[in-house]
Coordinates of C-alpha atoms in Angstrom, one line a residue:
X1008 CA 90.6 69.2 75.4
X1009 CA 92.3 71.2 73.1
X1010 CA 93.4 75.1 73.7
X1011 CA 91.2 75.5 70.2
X1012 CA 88.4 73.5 71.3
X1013 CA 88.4 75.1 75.1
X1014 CA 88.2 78.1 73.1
X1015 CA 85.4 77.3 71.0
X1016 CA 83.4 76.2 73.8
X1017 CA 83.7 79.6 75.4
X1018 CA 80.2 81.6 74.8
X1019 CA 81.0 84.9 72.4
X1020 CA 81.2 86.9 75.6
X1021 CA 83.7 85.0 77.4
X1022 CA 85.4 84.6 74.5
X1023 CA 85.9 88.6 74.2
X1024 CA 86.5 88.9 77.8
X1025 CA 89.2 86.3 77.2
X1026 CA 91.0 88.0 74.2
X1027 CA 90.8 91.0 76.6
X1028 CA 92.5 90.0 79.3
X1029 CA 95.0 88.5 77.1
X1030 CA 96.4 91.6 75.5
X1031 CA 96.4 93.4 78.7
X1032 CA 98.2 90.7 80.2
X1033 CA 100.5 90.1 77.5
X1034 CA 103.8 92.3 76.5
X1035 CA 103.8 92.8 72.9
X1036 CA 106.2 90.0 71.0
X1037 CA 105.9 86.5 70.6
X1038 CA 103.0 85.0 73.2
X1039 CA 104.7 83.5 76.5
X1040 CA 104.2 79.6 76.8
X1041 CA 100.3 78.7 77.9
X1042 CA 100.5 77.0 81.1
X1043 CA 98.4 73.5 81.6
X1044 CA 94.7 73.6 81.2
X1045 CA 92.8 74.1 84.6
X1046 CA 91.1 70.1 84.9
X1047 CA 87.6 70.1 86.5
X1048 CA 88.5 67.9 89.6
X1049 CA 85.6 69.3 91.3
X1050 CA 83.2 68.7 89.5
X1051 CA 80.2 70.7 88.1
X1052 CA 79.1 72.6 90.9
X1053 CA 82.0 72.4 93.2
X1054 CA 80.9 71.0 96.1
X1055 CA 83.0 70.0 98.6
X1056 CA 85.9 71.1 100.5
X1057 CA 89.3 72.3 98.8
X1058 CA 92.3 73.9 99.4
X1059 CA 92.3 77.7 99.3
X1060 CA 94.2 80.1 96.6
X1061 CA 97.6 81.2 97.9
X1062 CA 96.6 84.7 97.4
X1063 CA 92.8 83.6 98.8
X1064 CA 94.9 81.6 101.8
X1065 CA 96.7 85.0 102.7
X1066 CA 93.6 87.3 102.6
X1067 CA 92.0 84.7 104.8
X1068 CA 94.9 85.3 107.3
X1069 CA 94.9 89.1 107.2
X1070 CA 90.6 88.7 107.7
X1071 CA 91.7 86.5 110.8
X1072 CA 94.0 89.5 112.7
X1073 CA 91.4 92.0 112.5
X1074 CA 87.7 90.0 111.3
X1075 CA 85.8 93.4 111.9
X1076 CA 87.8 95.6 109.1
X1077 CA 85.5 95.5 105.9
X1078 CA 88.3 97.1 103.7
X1079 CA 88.2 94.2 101.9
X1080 CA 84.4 94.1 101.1
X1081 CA 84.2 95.2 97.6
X1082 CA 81.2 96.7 95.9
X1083 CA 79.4 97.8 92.9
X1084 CA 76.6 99.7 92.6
X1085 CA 74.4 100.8 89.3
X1086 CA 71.4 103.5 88.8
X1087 CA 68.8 101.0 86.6
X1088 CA 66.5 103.3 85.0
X1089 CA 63.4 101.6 83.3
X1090 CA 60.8 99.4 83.9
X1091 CA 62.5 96.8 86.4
X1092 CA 61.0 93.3 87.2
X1093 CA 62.7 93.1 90.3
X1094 CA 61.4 89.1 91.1
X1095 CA 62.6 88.3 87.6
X1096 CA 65.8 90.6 88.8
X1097 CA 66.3 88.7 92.0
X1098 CA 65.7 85.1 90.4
X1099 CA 68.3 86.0 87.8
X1100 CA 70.4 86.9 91.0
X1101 CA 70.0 83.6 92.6
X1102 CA 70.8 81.6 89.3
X1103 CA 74.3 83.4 88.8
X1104 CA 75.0 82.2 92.7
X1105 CA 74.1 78.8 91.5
X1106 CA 76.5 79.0 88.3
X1107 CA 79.4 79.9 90.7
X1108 CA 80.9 78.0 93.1
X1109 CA 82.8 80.7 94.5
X1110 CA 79.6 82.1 95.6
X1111 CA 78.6 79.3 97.7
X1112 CA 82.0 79.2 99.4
X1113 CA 82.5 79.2 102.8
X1114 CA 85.9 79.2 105.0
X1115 CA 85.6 76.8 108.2
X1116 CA 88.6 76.0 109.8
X1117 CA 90.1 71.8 109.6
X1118 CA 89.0 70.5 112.8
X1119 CA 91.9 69.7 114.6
X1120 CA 93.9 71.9 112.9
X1121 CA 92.7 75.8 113.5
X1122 CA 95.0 77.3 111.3
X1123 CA 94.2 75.8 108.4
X1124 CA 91.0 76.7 106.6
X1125 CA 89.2 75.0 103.6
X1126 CA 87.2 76.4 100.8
X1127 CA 83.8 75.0 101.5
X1128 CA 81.4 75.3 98.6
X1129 CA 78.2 74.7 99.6
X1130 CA 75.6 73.1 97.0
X1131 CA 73.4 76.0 97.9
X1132 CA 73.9 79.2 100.1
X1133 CA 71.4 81.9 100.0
X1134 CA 72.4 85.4 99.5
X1135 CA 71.6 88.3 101.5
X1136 CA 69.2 90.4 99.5
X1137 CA 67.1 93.6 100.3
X1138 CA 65.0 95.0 98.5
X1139 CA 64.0 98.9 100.5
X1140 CA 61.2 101.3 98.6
X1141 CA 61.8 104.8 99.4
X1142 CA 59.5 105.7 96.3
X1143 CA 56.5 106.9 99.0
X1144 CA 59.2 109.8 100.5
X1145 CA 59.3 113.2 99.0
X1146 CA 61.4 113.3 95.7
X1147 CA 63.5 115.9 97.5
X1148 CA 64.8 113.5 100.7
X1149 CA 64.4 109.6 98.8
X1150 CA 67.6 110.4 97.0
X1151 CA 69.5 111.3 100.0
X1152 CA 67.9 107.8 101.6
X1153 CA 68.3 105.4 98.9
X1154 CA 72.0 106.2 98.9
X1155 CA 72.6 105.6 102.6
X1156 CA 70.6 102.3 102.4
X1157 CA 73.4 101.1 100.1
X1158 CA 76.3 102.7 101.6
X1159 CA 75.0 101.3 104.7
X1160 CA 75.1 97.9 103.1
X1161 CA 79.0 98.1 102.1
X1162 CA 79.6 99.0 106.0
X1163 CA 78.4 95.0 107.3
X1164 CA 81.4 92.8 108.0
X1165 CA 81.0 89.7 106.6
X1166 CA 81.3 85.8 108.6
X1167 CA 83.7 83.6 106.8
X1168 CA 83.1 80.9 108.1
X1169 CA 79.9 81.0 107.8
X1170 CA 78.3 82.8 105.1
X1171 CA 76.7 84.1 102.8
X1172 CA 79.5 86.1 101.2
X1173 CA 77.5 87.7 98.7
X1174 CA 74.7 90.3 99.4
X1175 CA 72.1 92.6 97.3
X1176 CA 71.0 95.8 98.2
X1177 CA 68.0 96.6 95.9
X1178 CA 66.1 100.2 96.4
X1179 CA 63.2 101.3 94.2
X1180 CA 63.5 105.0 94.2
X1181 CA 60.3 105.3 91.6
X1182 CA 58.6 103.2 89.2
X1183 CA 61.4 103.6 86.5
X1184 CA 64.3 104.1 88.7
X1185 CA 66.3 102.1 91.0
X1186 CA 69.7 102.1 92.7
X1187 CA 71.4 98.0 93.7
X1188 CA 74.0 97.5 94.7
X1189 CA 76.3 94.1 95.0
X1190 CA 78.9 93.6 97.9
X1191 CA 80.9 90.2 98.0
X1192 CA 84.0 89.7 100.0
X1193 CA 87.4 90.1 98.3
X1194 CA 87.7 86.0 98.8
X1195 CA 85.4 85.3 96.5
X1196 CA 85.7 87.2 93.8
X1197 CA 87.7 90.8 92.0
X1198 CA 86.9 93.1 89.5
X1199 CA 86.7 90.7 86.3
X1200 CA 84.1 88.7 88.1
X1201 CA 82.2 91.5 88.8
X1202 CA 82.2 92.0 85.0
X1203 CA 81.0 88.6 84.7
X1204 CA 78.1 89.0 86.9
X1205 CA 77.1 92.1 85.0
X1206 CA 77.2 90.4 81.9
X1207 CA 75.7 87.0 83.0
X1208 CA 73.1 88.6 84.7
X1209 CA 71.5 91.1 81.8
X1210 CA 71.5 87.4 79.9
X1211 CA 69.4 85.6 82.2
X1212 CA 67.9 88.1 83.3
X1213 CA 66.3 88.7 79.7
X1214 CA 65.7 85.0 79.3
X1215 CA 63.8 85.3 82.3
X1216 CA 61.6 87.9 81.5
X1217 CA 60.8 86.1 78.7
X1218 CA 59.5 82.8 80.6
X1219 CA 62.7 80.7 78.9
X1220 CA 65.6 79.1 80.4
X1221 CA 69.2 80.5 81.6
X1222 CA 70.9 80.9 77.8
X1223 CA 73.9 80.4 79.7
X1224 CA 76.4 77.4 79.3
X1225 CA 77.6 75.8 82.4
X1226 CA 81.0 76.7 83.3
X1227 CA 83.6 74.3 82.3
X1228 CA 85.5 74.9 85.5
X1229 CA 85.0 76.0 88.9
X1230 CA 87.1 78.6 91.1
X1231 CA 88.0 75.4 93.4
X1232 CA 89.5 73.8 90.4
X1233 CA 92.0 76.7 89.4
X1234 CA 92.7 76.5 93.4
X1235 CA 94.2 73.4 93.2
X1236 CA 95.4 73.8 89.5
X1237 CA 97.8 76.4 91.4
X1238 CA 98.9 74.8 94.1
X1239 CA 100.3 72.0 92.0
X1240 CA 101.6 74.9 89.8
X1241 CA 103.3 77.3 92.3
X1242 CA 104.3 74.5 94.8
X1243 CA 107.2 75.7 96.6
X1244 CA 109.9 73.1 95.8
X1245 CA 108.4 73.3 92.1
X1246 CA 110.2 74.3 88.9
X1247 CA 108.3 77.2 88.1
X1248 CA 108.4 78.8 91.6
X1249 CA 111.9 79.0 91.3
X1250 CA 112.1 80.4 87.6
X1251 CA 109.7 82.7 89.3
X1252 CA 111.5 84.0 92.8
X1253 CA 114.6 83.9 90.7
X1254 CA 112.8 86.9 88.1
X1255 CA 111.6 88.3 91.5
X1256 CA 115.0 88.4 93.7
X1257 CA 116.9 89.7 90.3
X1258 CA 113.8 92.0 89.5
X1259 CA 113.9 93.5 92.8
X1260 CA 117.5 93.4 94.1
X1261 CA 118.5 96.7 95.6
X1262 CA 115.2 98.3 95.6
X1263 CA 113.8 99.7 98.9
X1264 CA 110.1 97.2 100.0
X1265 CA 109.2 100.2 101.6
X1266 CA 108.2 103.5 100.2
X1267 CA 107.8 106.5 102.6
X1268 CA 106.2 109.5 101.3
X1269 CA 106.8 113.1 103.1
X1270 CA 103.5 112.2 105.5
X1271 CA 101.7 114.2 108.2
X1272 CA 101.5 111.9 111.3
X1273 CA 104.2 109.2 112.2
X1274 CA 103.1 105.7 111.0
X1275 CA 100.9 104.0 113.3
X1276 CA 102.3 100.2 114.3
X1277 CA 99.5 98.5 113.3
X1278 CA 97.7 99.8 109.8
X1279 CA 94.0 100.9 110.7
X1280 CA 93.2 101.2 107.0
X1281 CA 91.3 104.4 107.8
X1282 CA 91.5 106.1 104.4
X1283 CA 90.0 109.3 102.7
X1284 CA 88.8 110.1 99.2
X1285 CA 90.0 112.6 96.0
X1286 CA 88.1 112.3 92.8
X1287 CA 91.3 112.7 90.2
X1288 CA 89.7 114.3 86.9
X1289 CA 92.3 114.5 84.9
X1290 CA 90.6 116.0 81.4
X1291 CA 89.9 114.9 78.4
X1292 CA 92.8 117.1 76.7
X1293 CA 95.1 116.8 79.3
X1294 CA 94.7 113.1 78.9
X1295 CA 95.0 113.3 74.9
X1296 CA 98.1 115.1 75.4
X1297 CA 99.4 112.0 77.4
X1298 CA 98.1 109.4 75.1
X1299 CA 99.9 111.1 72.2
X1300 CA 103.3 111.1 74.2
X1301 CA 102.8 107.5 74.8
X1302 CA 101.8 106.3 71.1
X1303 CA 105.0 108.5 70.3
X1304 CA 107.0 106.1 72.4
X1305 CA 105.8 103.0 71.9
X1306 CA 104.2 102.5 75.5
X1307 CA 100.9 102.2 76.6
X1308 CA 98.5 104.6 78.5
X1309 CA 99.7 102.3 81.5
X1310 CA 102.8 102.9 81.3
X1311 CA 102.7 106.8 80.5
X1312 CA 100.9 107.3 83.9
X1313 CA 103.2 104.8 85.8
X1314 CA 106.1 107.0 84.4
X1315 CA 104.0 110.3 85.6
X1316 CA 103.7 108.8 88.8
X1317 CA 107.5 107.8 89.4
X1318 CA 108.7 111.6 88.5
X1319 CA 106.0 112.4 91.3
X1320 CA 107.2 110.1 93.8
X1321 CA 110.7 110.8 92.6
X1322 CA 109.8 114.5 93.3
X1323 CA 108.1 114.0 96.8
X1324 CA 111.5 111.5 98.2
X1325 CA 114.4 112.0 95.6
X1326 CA 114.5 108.0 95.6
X1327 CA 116.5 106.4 92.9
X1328 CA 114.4 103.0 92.8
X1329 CA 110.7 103.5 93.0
X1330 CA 108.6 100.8 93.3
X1331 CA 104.4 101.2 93.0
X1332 CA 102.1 98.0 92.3
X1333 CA 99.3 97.5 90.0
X1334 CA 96.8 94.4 89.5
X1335 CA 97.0 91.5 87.4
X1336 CA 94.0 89.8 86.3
X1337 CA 95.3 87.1 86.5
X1338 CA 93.3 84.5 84.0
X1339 CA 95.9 82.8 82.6
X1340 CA 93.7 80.1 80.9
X1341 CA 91.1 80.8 78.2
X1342 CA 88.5 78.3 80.8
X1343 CA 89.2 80.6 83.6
X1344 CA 88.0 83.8 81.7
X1345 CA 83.9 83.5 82.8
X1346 CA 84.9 82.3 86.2
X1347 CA 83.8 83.8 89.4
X1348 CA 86.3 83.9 92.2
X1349 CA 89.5 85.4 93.3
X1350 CA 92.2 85.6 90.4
X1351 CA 93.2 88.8 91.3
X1352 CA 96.9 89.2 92.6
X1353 CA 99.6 92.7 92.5
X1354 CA 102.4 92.9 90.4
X1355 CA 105.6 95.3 91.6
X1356 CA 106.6 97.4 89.0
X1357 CA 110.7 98.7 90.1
X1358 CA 112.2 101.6 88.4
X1359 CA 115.4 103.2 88.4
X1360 CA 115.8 107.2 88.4
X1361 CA 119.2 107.6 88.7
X1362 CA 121.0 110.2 86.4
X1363 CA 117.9 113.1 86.4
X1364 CA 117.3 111.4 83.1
X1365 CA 114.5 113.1 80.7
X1366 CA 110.8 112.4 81.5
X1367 CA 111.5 110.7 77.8
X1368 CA 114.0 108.2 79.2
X1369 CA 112.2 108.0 82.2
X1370 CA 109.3 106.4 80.0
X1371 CA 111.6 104.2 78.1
X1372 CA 112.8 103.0 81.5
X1373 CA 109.3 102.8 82.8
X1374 CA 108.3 100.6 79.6
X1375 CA 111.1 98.6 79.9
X1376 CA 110.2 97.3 83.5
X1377 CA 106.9 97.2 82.8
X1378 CA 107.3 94.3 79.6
X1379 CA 109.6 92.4 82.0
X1380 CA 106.9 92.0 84.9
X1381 CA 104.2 91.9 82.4
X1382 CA 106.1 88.4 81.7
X1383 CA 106.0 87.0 85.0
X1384 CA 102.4 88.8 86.7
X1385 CA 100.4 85.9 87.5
X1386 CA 102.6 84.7 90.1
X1387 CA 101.0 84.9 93.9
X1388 CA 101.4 87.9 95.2
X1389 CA 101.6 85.6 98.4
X1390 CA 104.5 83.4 96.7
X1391 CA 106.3 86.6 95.8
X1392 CA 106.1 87.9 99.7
X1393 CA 108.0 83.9 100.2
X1394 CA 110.2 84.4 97.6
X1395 CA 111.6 87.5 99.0
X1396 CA 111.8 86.0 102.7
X1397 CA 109.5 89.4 103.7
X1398 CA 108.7 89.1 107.3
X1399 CA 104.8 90.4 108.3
X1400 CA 104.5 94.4 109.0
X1401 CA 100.8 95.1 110.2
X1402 CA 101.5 98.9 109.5
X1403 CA 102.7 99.2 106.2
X1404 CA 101.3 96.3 102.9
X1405 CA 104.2 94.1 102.3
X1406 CA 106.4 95.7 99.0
X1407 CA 103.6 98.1 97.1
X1408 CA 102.7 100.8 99.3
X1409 CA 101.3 102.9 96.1
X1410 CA 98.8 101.6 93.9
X1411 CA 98.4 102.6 89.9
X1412 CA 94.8 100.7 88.5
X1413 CA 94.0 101.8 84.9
X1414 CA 90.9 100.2 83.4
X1415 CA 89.0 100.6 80.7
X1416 CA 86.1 103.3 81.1
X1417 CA 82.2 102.7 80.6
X1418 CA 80.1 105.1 81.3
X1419 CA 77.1 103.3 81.2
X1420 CA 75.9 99.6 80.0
X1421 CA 72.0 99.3 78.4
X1422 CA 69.9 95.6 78.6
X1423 CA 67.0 95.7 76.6
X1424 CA 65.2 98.7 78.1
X1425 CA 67.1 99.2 81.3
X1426 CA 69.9 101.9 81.1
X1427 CA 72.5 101.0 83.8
X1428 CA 75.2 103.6 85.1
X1429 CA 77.6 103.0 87.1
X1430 CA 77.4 104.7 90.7
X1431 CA 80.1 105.9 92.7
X1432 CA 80.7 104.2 96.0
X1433 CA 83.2 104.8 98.6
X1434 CA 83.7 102.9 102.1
X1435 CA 85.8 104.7 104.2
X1436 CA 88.7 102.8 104.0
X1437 CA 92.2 102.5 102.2
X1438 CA 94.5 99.3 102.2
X1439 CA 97.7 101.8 100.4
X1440 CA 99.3 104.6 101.5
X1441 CA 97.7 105.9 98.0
X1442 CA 95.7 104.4 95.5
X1443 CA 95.2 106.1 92.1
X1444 CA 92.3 103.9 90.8
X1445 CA 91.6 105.7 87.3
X1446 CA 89.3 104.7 84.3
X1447 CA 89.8 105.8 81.1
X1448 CA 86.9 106.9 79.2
X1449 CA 88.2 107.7 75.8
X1450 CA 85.7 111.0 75.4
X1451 CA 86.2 112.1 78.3
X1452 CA 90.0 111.1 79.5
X1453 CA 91.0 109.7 82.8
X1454 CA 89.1 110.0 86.1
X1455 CA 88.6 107.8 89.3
X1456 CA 89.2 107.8 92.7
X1457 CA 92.7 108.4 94.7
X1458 CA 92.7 106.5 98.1
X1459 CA 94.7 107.7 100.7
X1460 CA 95.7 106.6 103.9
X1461 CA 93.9 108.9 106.4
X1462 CA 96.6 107.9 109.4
X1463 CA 99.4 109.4 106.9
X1464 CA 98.0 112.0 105.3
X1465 CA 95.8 115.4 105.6
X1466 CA 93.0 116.4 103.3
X1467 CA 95.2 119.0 102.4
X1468 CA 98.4 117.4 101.6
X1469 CA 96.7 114.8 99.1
X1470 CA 95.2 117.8 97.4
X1471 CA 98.8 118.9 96.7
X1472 CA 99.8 115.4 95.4
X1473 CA 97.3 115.4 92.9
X1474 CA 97.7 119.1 91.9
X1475 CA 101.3 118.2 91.2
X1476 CA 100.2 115.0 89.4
X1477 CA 98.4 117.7 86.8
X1478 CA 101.4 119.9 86.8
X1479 CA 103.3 116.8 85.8
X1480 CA 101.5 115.9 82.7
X1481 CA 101.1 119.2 81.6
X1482 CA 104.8 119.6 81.7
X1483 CA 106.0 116.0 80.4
X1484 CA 103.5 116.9 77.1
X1485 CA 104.7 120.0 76.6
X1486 CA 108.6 119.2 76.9
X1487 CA 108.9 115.3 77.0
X1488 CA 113.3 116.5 77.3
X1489 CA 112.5 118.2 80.0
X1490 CA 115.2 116.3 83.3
X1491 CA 113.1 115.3 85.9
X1492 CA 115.2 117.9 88.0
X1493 CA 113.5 120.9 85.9
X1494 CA 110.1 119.4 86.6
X1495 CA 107.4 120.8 89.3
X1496 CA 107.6 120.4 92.5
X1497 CA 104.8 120.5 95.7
X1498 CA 103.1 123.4 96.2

């Protein structure tokens, strides 16, 4: 089948999600070469056992040396206001886990061979679901309780092996108002199929309601195929793994894999992922101011921050190559875009300091790296960790320490008469030393969390990180000729 005609296949949602992805993916220019359709080997549903992701096959690992951490549960919750069907809700629940194969995975061991798991997808595996009414308490307490219900639901550790990987927590505070909430282990799925279970789910959901079918086509691939698909791809005595660790060894020769910011306690051997929580509100002016600057330049909003965030780390060490990570999407294939599963993988972004150059130049050397991994970011995080022969460090992540996530803001999504908005949901953990996870809501400028690694840092001294992250965009947008040696410093 034809790109055009995989394309046209694509419902009009998919299709948007896919043009998405591609501009963010993309650096501006001519398009990079589309690799080789993902081929439905699996078959329809899926079912059987496959080969894991490389990036799936490493998490699996890292789940293995400490199965009781649920850092890497991830979670999304919503406050549904109107008049809820919730069997209609939970039946349009169960369909999606029947689209999905990823959802009805599983990750037993080969007999024989206990290092080596499978992808197991099951032709059905029921979810965990809950559905708790608090709507009989006093309006002044069920609150209070309907928000530990669910944050008691991201705390459960999850069986690999055996399943269910995917749970609902569903609580009816009153007739018209609800709170649910979704966790599914990082193995089987990242934040564009979270969008896709949104969005799938309001559709059937509606159909439902209405006593007609799923409108919803069946996917024309499962995550099982793109599993294989990539391990044909990224083989390691392949063509395109080399092209790749070549970018990577170049990209990254002579920059320190470790980043050590000015910290409170020694690091601990072996990484607890024990983290803390900062709600960075960075302003709606402040963050007008920046989007200006990077408009001026050429460079997106991305790369503005990035830039903001080198001069800080720059500030806090005095390092000449700074290194901080960000997430790819990683949907390389128009047939991948409605996919459930785990795409996900980190990109290194390396830049150079050296000279106290202007925060100016500092962006033009921040954009500049920035196009040149944009080229190269769907390779496996876990084939990029090979490529650069790094050997395993259980307290530190291997090469990005500090995370930059900038995604596109929403404050709240409608479905006929149901008002959904987003609610904010925090675990306990942190997998980077920080973690700047920002949205950008165009109205009301950047905001999100900032993760922190509670073994490193104090309350106290993250409050003075992010104090100087403000003090850093206020002064880059007023004087963007300002040398990074005239900039603030911690308080």
């Amino acid at each position: 089948m034809s790109l055009a005609d995989r394309l046209s296949a694509l419902s009009p949602e998919q299709r948007a999600l896919f043009e998405k992805l591609r501009q963010q993916q993309a650096p501006p220019g001519p398009a990079p070469r589309m690799p080789a359709p993902v081929e439905p080997v699996s078959g329809p549903t899926g079912v059987g056992d496959w080969p894991l992701s490389f990036d799936q096959e490493r998490l699996w690992r890292l789940h293995q040396v400490d199965p009781g951490l649920v850092s890497w549960n991830v979670d999304a919750g919503s406050r549904v206001v109107g008049e809820l069907d919730i069997p209609v809700f939970l039946a349009a629940f169960r369909e999606l886990i029947r689209r999905h194969a990823a959802w009805r995975t599983t990750f037993p061991v080969v007999q024989g061979d206990p290092g080596r798991p499978v992808q197991r997808v099951h032709p059905w595996l029921e979810p965990a679901v809950s559905v708790i009414d608090v709507s009989a308490l006093s309006e002044s307490v069920r609150e209070t309780a309907g928000h530990a219900a669910i944050y008691d639901h991201t705390r459960n550790r999850f069986d690999l092996e055996n399943g269910p990987l995917v749970r609902m927590a569903l609580v009816r505070l009153a007739a018209r108002d609800h709170l649910y909430l979704l966790t599914i282990h990082h193995t089987v799925t990242d934040w564009i199929a979270f969008q896709v279970f949104f969005g799938e789910l309001m559709q059937v959901y509606e159909a439902f309601r209405a006593g007609r079918p799923s409108p919803l086509p069946w996917p024309e691939v499962q995550f099982p195929d793109y599993a294989v698909w990539e391990r044909e791809r990224y083989r390691s005595d392949g063509e395109v793994f080399e092209e790749e660790a070549r970018f990577w060894r170049r990209e990254l020769e002579g920059v320190p894999l470790t980043l050590d910011l000015p910290a409170d306690h020694p690091r601990p051997s072996v990484q607890s992922q024990r983290g803390g929580l900062f709600e960075v509100r960075v302003g709606a002016a402040r963050t007008d101011r920046l989007r200006t600057l990077a408009r001026s330049e050429g460079a997106t909003m991305f790369m503005a921050v990035l830039a903001v965030l080198n001069a800080l780390v720059w500030r806090l060490t005095g390092r000449e190559k700074i290194l901080i990570g960000s997430n790819s999407a990683n949907r390389p294939r128009p047939e991948l875009a409605g996919v459930a599963g785990f795409f996900l993988t980190q990109v290194p972004f390396a830049t150079d300091t050296a000279g106290d150059p202007t925060f100016r130049e500092l962006l033009a050397r921040t954009k500049k790296t920035a196009l040149s991994a944009y080229g190269h970011q769907t390779f496996p995080f876990s084939k990029l960790i090979e490529a650069l022969g790094i050997e395993p460090d259980r307290s530190r992540n291997p090469v990005v320490q500090v995370l930059l996530l900038i995604l596109e803001g929403q404050s709240h999504g409608t479905s006929g008469d149901l008002d959904f908005r987003p609610v904010g949901l925090y675990d306990g953990n942190s997998r980077w030393d920080l973690m700047f996870g920002l949205y950008d809501y165009h109205d009301e400028g950047l905001s999100g969390p900032l993760e922190y690694n509670a073994d490193l840092f104090e309350p106290e001294t993250v409050g003075r990180i992010l104090d100087l992250f403000y003090r850093l965009i206020d002064a880059v947008t007023a004087d963007p000729d300002a040398r990074l040696s005239t900039l603030p410093e911690a308080g």
